[in-house]
Every structure is written in C-alpha cells, then in structure tokens.
CSV table of C-alpha atoms in Angstrom, one decimal:
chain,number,residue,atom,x,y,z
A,89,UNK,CA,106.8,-105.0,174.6
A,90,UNK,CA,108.3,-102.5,177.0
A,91,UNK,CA,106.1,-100.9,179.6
A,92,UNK,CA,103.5,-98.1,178.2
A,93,UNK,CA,101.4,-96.3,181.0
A,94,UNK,CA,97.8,-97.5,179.3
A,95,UNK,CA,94.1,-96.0,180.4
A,96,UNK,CA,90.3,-96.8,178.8
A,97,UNK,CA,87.7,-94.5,178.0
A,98,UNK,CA,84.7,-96.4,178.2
A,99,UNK,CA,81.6,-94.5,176.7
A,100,UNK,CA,79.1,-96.4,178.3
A,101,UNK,CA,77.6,-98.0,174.9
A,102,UNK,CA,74.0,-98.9,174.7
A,103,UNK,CA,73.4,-102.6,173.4
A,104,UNK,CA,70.6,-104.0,171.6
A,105,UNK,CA,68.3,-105.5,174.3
A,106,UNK,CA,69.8,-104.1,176.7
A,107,UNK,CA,68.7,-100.7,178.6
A,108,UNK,CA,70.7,-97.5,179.5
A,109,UNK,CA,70.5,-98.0,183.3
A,110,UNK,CA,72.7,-101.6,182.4
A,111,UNK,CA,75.1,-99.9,180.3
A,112,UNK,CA,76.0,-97.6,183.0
A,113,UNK,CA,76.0,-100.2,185.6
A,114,UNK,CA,78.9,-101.9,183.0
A,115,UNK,CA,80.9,-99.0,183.0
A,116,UNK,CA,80.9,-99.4,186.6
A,117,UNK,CA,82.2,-102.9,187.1
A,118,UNK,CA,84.3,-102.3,184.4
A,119,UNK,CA,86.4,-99.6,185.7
A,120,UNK,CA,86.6,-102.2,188.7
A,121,UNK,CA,88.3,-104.9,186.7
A,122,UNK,CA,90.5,-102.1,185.3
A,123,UNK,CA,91.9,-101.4,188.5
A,124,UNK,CA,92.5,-105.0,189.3
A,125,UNK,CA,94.0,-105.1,186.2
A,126,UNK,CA,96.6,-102.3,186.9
A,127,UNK,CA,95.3,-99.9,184.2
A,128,UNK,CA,96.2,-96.0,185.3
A,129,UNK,CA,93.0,-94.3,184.6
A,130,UNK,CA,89.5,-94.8,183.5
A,131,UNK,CA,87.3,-92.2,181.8
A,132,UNK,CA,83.4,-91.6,181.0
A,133,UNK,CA,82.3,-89.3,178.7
A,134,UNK,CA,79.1,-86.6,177.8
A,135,UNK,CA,77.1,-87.2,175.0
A,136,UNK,CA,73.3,-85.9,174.4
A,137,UNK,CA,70.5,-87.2,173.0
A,138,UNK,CA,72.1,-90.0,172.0
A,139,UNK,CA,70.0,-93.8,171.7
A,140,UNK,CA,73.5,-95.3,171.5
A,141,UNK,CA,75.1,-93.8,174.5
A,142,UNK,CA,74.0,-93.6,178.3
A,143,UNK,CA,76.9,-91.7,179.3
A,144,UNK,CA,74.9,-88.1,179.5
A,145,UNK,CA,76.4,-87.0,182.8
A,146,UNK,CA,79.9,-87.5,183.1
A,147,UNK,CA,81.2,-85.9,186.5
A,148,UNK,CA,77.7,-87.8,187.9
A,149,UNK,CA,79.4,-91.4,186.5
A,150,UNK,CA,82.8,-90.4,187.6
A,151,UNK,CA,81.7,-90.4,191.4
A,152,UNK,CA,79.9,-93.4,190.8
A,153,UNK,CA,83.3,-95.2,189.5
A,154,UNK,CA,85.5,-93.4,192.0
A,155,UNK,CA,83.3,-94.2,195.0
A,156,UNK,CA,83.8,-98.2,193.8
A,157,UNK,CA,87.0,-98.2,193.2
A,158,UNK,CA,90.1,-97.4,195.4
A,159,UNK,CA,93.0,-96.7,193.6
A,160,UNK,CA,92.7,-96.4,189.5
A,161,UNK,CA,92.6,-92.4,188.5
A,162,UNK,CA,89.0,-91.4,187.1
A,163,UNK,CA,87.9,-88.8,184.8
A,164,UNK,CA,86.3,-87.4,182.1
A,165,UNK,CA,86.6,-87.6,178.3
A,166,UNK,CA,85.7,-85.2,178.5
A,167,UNK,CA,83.4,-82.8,179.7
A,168,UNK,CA,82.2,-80.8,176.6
A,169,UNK,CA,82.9,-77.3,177.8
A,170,UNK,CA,81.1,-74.9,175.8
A,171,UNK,CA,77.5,-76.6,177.2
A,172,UNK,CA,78.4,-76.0,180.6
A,173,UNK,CA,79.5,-72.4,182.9
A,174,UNK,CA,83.2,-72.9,183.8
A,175,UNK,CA,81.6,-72.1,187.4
A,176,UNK,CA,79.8,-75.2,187.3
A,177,UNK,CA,82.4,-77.2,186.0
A,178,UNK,CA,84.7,-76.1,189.2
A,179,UNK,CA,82.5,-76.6,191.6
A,180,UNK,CA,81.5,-80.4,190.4
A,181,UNK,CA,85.3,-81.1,189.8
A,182,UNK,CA,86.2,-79.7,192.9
A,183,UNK,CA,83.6,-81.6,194.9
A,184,UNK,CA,85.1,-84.9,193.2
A,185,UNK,CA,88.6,-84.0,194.1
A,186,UNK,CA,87.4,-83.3,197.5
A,187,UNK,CA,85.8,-86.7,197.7
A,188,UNK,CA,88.5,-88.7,196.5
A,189,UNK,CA,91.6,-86.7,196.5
A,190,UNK,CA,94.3,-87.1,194.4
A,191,UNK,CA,92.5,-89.4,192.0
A,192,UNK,CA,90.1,-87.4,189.7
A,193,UNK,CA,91.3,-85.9,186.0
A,194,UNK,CA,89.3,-82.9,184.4
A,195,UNK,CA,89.7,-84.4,180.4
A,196,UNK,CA,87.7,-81.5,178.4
A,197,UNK,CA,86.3,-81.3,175.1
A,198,UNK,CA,84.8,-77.9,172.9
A,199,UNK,CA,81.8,-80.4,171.3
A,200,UNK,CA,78.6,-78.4,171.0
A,201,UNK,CA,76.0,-81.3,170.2
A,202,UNK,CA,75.6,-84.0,168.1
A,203,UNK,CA,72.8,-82.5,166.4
A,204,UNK,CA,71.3,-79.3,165.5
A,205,UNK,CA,68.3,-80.4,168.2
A,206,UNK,CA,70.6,-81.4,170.5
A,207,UNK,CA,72.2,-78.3,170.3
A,208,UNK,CA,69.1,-76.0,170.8
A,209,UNK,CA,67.9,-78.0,173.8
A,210,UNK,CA,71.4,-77.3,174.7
A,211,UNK,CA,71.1,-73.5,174.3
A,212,UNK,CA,74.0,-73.5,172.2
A,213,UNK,CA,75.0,-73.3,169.0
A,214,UNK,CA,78.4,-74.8,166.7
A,215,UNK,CA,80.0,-71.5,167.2
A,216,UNK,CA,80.0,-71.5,171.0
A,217,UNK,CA,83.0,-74.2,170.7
A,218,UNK,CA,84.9,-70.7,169.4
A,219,UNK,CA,84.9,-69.4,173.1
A,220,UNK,CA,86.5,-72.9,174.0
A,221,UNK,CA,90.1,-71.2,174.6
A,222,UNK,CA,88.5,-68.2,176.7
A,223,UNK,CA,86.3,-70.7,178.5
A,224,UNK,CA,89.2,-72.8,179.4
A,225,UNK,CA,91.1,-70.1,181.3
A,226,UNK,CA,88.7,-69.1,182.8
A,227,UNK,CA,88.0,-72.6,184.5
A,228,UNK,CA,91.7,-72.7,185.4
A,229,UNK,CA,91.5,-69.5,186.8
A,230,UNK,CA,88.4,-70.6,189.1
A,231,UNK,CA,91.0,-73.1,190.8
A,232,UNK,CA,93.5,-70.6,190.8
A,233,UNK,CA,91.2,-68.0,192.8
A,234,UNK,CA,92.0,-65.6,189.7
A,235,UNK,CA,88.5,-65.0,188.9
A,236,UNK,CA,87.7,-61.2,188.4
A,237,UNK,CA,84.5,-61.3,189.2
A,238,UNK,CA,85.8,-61.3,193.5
A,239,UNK,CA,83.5,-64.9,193.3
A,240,UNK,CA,85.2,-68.1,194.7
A,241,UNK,CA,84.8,-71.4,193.9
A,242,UNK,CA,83.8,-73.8,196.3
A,243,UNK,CA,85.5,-76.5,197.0
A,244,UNK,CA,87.6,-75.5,193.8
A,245,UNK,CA,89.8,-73.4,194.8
A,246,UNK,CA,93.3,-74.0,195.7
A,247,UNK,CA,92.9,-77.8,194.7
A,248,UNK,CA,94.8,-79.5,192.2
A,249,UNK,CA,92.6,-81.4,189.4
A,250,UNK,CA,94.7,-81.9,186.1
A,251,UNK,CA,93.2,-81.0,183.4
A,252,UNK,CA,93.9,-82.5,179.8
A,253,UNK,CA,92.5,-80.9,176.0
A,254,UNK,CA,90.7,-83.2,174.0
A,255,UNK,CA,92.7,-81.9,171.0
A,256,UNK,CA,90.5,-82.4,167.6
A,257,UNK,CA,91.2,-79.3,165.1
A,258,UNK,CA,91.9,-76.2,166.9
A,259,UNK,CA,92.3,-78.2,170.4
A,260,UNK,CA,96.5,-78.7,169.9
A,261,UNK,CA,97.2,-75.8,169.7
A,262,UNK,CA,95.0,-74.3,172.4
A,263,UNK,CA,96.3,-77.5,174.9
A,264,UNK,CA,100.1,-76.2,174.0
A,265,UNK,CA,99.3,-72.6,174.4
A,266,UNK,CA,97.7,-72.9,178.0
A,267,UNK,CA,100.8,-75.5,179.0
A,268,UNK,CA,98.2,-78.5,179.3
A,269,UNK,CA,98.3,-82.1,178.3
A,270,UNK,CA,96.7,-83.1,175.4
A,271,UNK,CA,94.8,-86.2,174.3
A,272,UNK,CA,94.6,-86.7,170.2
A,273,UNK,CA,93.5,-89.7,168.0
A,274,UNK,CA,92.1,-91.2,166.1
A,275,UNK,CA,94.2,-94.1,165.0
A,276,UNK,CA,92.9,-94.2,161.6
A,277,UNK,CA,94.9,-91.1,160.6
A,278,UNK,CA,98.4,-91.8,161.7
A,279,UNK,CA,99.8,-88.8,159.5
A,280,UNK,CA,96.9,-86.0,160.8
A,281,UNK,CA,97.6,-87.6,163.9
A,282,UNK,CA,101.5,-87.3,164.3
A,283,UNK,CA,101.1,-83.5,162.8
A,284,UNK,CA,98.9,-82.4,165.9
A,285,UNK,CA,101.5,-84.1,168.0
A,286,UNK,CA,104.3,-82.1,166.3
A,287,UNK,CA,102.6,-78.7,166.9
A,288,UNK,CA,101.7,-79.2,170.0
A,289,UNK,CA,105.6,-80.2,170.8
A,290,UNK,CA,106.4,-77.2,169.1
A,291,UNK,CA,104.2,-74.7,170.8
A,292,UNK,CA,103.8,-76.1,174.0
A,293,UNK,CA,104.5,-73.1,176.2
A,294,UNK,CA,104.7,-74.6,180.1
A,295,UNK,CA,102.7,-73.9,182.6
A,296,UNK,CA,101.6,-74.2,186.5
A,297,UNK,CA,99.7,-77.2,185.1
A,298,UNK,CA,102.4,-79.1,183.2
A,299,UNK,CA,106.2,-78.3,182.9
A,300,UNK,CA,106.5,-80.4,179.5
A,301,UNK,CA,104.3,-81.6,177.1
A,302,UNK,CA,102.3,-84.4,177.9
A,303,UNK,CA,101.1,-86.8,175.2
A,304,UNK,CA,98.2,-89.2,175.3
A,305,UNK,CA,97.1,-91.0,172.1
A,306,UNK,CA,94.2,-92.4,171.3
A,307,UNK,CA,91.7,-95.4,169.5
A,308,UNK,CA,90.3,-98.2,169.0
A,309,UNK,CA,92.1,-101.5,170.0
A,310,UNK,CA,91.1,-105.0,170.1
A,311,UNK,CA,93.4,-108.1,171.1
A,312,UNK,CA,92.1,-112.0,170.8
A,313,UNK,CA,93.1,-115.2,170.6
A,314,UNK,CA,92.7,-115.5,166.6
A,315,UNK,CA,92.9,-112.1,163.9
A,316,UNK,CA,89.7,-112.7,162.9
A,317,UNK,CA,88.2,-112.8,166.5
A,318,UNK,CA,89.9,-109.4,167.5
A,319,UNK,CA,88.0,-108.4,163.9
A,320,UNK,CA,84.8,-109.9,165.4
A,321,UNK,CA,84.8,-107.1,168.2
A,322,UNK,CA,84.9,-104.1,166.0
A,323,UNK,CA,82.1,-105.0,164.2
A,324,UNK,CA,78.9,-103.4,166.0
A,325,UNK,CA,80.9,-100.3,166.5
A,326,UNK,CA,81.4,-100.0,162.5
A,327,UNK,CA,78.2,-101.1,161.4
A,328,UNK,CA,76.5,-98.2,164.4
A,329,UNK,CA,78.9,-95.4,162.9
A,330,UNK,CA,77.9,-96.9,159.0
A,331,UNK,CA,74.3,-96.2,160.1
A,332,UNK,CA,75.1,-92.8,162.1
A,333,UNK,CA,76.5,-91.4,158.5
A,334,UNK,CA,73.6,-92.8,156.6
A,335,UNK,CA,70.7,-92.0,159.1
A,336,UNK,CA,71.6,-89.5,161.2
A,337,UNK,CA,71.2,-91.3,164.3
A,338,UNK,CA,73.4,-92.9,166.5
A,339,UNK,CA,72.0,-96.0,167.3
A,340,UNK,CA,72.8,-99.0,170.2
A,341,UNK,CA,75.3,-101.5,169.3
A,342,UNK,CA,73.7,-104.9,167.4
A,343,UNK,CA,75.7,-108.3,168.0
A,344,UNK,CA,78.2,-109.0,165.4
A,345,UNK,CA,76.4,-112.1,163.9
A,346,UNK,CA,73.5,-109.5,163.0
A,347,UNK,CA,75.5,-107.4,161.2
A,348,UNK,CA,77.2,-110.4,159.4
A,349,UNK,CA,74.1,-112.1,158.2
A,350,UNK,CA,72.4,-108.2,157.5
A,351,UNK,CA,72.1,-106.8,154.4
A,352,UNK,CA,74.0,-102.6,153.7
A,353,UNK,CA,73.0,-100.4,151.2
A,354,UNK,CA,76.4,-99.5,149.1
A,355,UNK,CA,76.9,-96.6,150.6
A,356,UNK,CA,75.9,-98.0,154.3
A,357,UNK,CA,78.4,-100.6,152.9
A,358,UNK,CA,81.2,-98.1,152.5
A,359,UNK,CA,81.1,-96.6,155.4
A,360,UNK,CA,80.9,-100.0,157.6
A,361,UNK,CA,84.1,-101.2,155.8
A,362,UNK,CA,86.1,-97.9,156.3
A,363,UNK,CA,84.8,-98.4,160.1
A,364,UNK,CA,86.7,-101.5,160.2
A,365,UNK,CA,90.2,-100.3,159.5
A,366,UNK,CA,92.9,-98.3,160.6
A,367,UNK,CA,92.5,-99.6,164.2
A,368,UNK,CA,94.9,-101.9,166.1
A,369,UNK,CA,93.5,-105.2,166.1
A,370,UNK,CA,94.8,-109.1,166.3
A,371,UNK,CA,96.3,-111.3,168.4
A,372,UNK,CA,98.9,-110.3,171.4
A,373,UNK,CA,102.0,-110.5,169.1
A,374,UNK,CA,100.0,-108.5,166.4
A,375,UNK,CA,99.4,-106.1,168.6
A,376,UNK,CA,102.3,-105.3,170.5
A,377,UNK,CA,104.2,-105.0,167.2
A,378,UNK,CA,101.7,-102.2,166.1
A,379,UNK,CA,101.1,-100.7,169.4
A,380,UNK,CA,105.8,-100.5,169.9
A,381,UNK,CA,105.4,-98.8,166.2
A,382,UNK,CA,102.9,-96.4,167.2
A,383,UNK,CA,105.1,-95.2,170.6
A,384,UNK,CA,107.9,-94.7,168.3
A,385,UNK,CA,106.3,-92.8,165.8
A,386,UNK,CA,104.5,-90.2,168.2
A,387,UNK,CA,107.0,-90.4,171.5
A,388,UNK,CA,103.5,-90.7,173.6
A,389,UNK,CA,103.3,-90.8,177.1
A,390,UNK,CA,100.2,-92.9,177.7
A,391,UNK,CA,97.5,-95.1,175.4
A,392,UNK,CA,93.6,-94.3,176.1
A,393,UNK,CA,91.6,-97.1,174.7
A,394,UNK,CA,88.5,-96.1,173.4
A,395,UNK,CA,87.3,-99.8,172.0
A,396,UNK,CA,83.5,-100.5,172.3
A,397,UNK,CA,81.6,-103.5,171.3
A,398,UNK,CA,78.6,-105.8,171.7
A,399,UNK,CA,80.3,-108.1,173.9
A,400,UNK,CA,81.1,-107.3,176.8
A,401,UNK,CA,82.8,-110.6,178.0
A,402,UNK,CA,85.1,-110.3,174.9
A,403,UNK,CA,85.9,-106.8,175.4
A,404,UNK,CA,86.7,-107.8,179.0
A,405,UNK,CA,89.2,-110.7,177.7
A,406,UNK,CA,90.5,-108.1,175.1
A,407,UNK,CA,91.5,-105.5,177.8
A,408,UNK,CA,93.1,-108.0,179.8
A,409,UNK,CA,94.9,-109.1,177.2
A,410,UNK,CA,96.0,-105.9,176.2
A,411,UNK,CA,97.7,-105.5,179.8
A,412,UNK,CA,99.5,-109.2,179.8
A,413,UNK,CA,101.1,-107.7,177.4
A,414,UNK,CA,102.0,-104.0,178.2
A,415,UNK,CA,102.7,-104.5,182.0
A,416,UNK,CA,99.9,-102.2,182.3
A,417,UNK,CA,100.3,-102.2,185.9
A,418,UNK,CA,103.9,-100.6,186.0
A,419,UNK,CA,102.7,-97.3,184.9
C-alpha cells in the first residue's frame, strides 16, 4: 500500500498477573521498538482510578519514553484538560520540550473521570469538560505569553509544542475553531467518524498553530499471520470493555484462552461480541486493503493505533507487521 505516516498510542494496559510498575515499564520498551521500527510518534495517556490502566501520569511517562528514546516524537493522548490548571499543563509541557526539543506533542482531551468517584477525588465534575474550549486558549495563550493575568510561564513561553484535540462530540468543532489538528476515531463508526472529519474540514479556521487541517484517525488494529490469529489479539480488550459495561469497572486484560473457555452472561455476551468488530484486523493483505479504503474515505494525514492486548509478543509482531507493510518509516 502506499506510504501513510502511522503513530501508536499505547495506554499502558494492566495484565492479569502482571503489576502496574511492569505495564509501565512495557510502554517503555515498546516506544523503543517503535522507533526502530520507524513509526512517527508514540503517545501515553491519563486515566484515574483505573485497575486496568497504569497510565495515571502521562507527561511523567512521556519523559520516561523520550529520555529512552532518540528520535520517535512523544506525546500525550491526551492529557485530560479540565482535571488540570492550563498553568500546570505549560509548565510540564514546556519543561519536556525543553528537555528534548523538538520532539514532544501536547495531544489533549476534555474527559472528566471515569467515574463519579473518580471525579470527586478529582475535584471535578462532568460539566467542567464545558470550560474545555476556554481552557484550551488559555493554555495556548500561556505559550504565547498572552496571559492577562502579567504571569509567565516558565519554560513555556515562546516554545513551540503542537498541540492536537482529541475530538469526541463537541471536540471537532472546537479543534477547527482554534486552527488545531485533530485526532477522531473510533473505527467502529466509519459514518459518525467521516461526519466529524467533514466538519472539522469545513470549519477549520487556520491558525499560528496549523495553516490547514490536520487529520489523524484512529482504532484498533491488529495484523497476523492467519485471520483468526489477528482475531485472537482483540480478544482480552473486548471481553475487559464487556465487563466495564456490565460491572462498572475497568478491569486488567485476561489471556485470550480464558476468555475462550469462560462462561458471559447474555448481556456480558453482547457486549464482548460488539467489542470484536468494526476494527481492522487480518493478515497483511487484509489489512492494507482496509487500511487504503479507510485513507480514501477520510483524506487522513496519519493513523494512531490504539490496539491493546494480553500479549505483548503478539502485539509486538502485529505492529511490525503493520509497518512491513505501510513503509512506516517514510513518514
């Protein structure tokens, strides 16, 4: 397939028997082989309170990936936001961007909390994600030195960091009004998904931060040597979002062969089966074929893989894989 400029978000998943510290450590090497691999960027992510994810402190892991890698871009997937000062947010992103210059992205989200404890440990609430917009300029405007307030951001200030909208809802058309790049998925909606594209297209309005819009689309996607083993891999991550929807907790990813010789409730059941598709899965041909259709449908810039799984060797083979076959290092 032709050249597509392709990037992971890896979320640091939990696995059964395994502790929090070791799926943070895997993220690590991971974004190693990435690099070697070619991939452009790499990106953690900020969840709270979560059994099934260690990733709690995402500008903390991004150091920790930049500082053992050389070359691969590193960021965030995001930072949620609306549980953080903009101030803060600055001053951490500027201190990364200081540390390893023109390598860091500022990906940010308007999440509030997976729960409604989460949320009051938090000190926030669902409708702080409202002030998401206002929030957002006035990070910008920290780099900028724009700040009313006659405070300065330090090392912020003057530096460059790109910034991208996790665009879910409301987020396309606050990433086209501010002039920013936007990242959308999921892959299981190809209609909702091409409609957020279009309005962000449509309303982008360009700014200091991005002359044109700027499209990165994302999911879940899995290549292998046989269907059935690219299958194999999204297994745990179904079965953990079945049980999320049935029991309200989020729980680490079980082996495949657990889930397969389990018993599901119907509606646990449902949910685990609806898990399973709409993602791009199968074997390199498979997959190229589906990953060429989705470029030409949405006229995206870049692909953000978002697969997790129990294996971590398999998810390893899947990713390099995935480049053979995209020329992942030409982007």
């Amino acid at each position: 397939m032709d050249p597509v400029r392709l990037s992971v978000l890896d979320r640091s998943r939990t696995r059964e028997g395994h502790t929090h510290p070791e799926a943070l450590r895997d993220t690590v090497r991971l974004a190693q082989e990435l690099e070697r691999l070619g991939y452009h960027r790499v990106w953690v992510s900020e969840h709270h309170g979560v059994p099934g994810v260690a990733g709690s402190a995402p500008t903390v892991l991004a150091a920790a990936v930049a500082g053992a890698t050389r070359t691969i871009r590193v960021g965030t997937g995001g930072v949620m936001l609306p549980n953080h000062r903009p101030l803060i947010v600055a001053e951490q992103f500027g201190v990364l961007e200081s540390l390893f210059p023109g390598r860091i992205d500022m990906g940010l989200g308007r999440s509030v909390g997976f729960t409604d404890g989460v949320r009051r440990a938090l000190g926030r609430d669902k409708g702080d994600a409202d002030d998401f917009e206002a929030q957002l300029a006035e990070l910008l405007g920290w780099f900028r030195g724009t700040s009313p307030t006659g405070v300065h951001a330090r090392p912020a200030e003057g530096l460059s960091v790109p910034p991208f909208v996790l665009a879910m809802g409301e987020g396309v058309g606050i990433a086209a009004r501010a002039g920013l790049p936007m990242v959308i998925g999921d892959l299981r909606n190809r209609d909702r998904m091409r409609r957020g594209i279009d309005h962000y297209r449509d309303h982008f309005r360009p700014s200091v931060w991005a002359a044109e819009p700027y499209v990165v689309v994302s999911g879940t996607i899995a290549v292998a040597g046989t269907p059935e083993e690219a299958r194999r891999l999204l297994i745990p991550e179904a079965w953990s979002m079945a049980h999320s929807r049935t029991h309200g907790t989020f729980p680490p990813l079980p082996p495949a062969e657990r889930v397969e010789t389990g018993t599901m409730t119907a509606k646990e059941r449902g949910f685990y089966e609806s898990g399973l598709t709409g993602h791009i899965a199968g074997t390199e041909e498979q997959v190229a074929h589906e990953l060429q259709t989705l470029l030409k449908e949405t006229g995206a810039q870049e692909v953000l893989v978002t697969t997790s799984t129990y294996d971590r060797e398999a998810l390893l083979d899947s990713y390099r894989r995935l480049a053979a076959i995209t020329s992942a290092g030409s982007g």
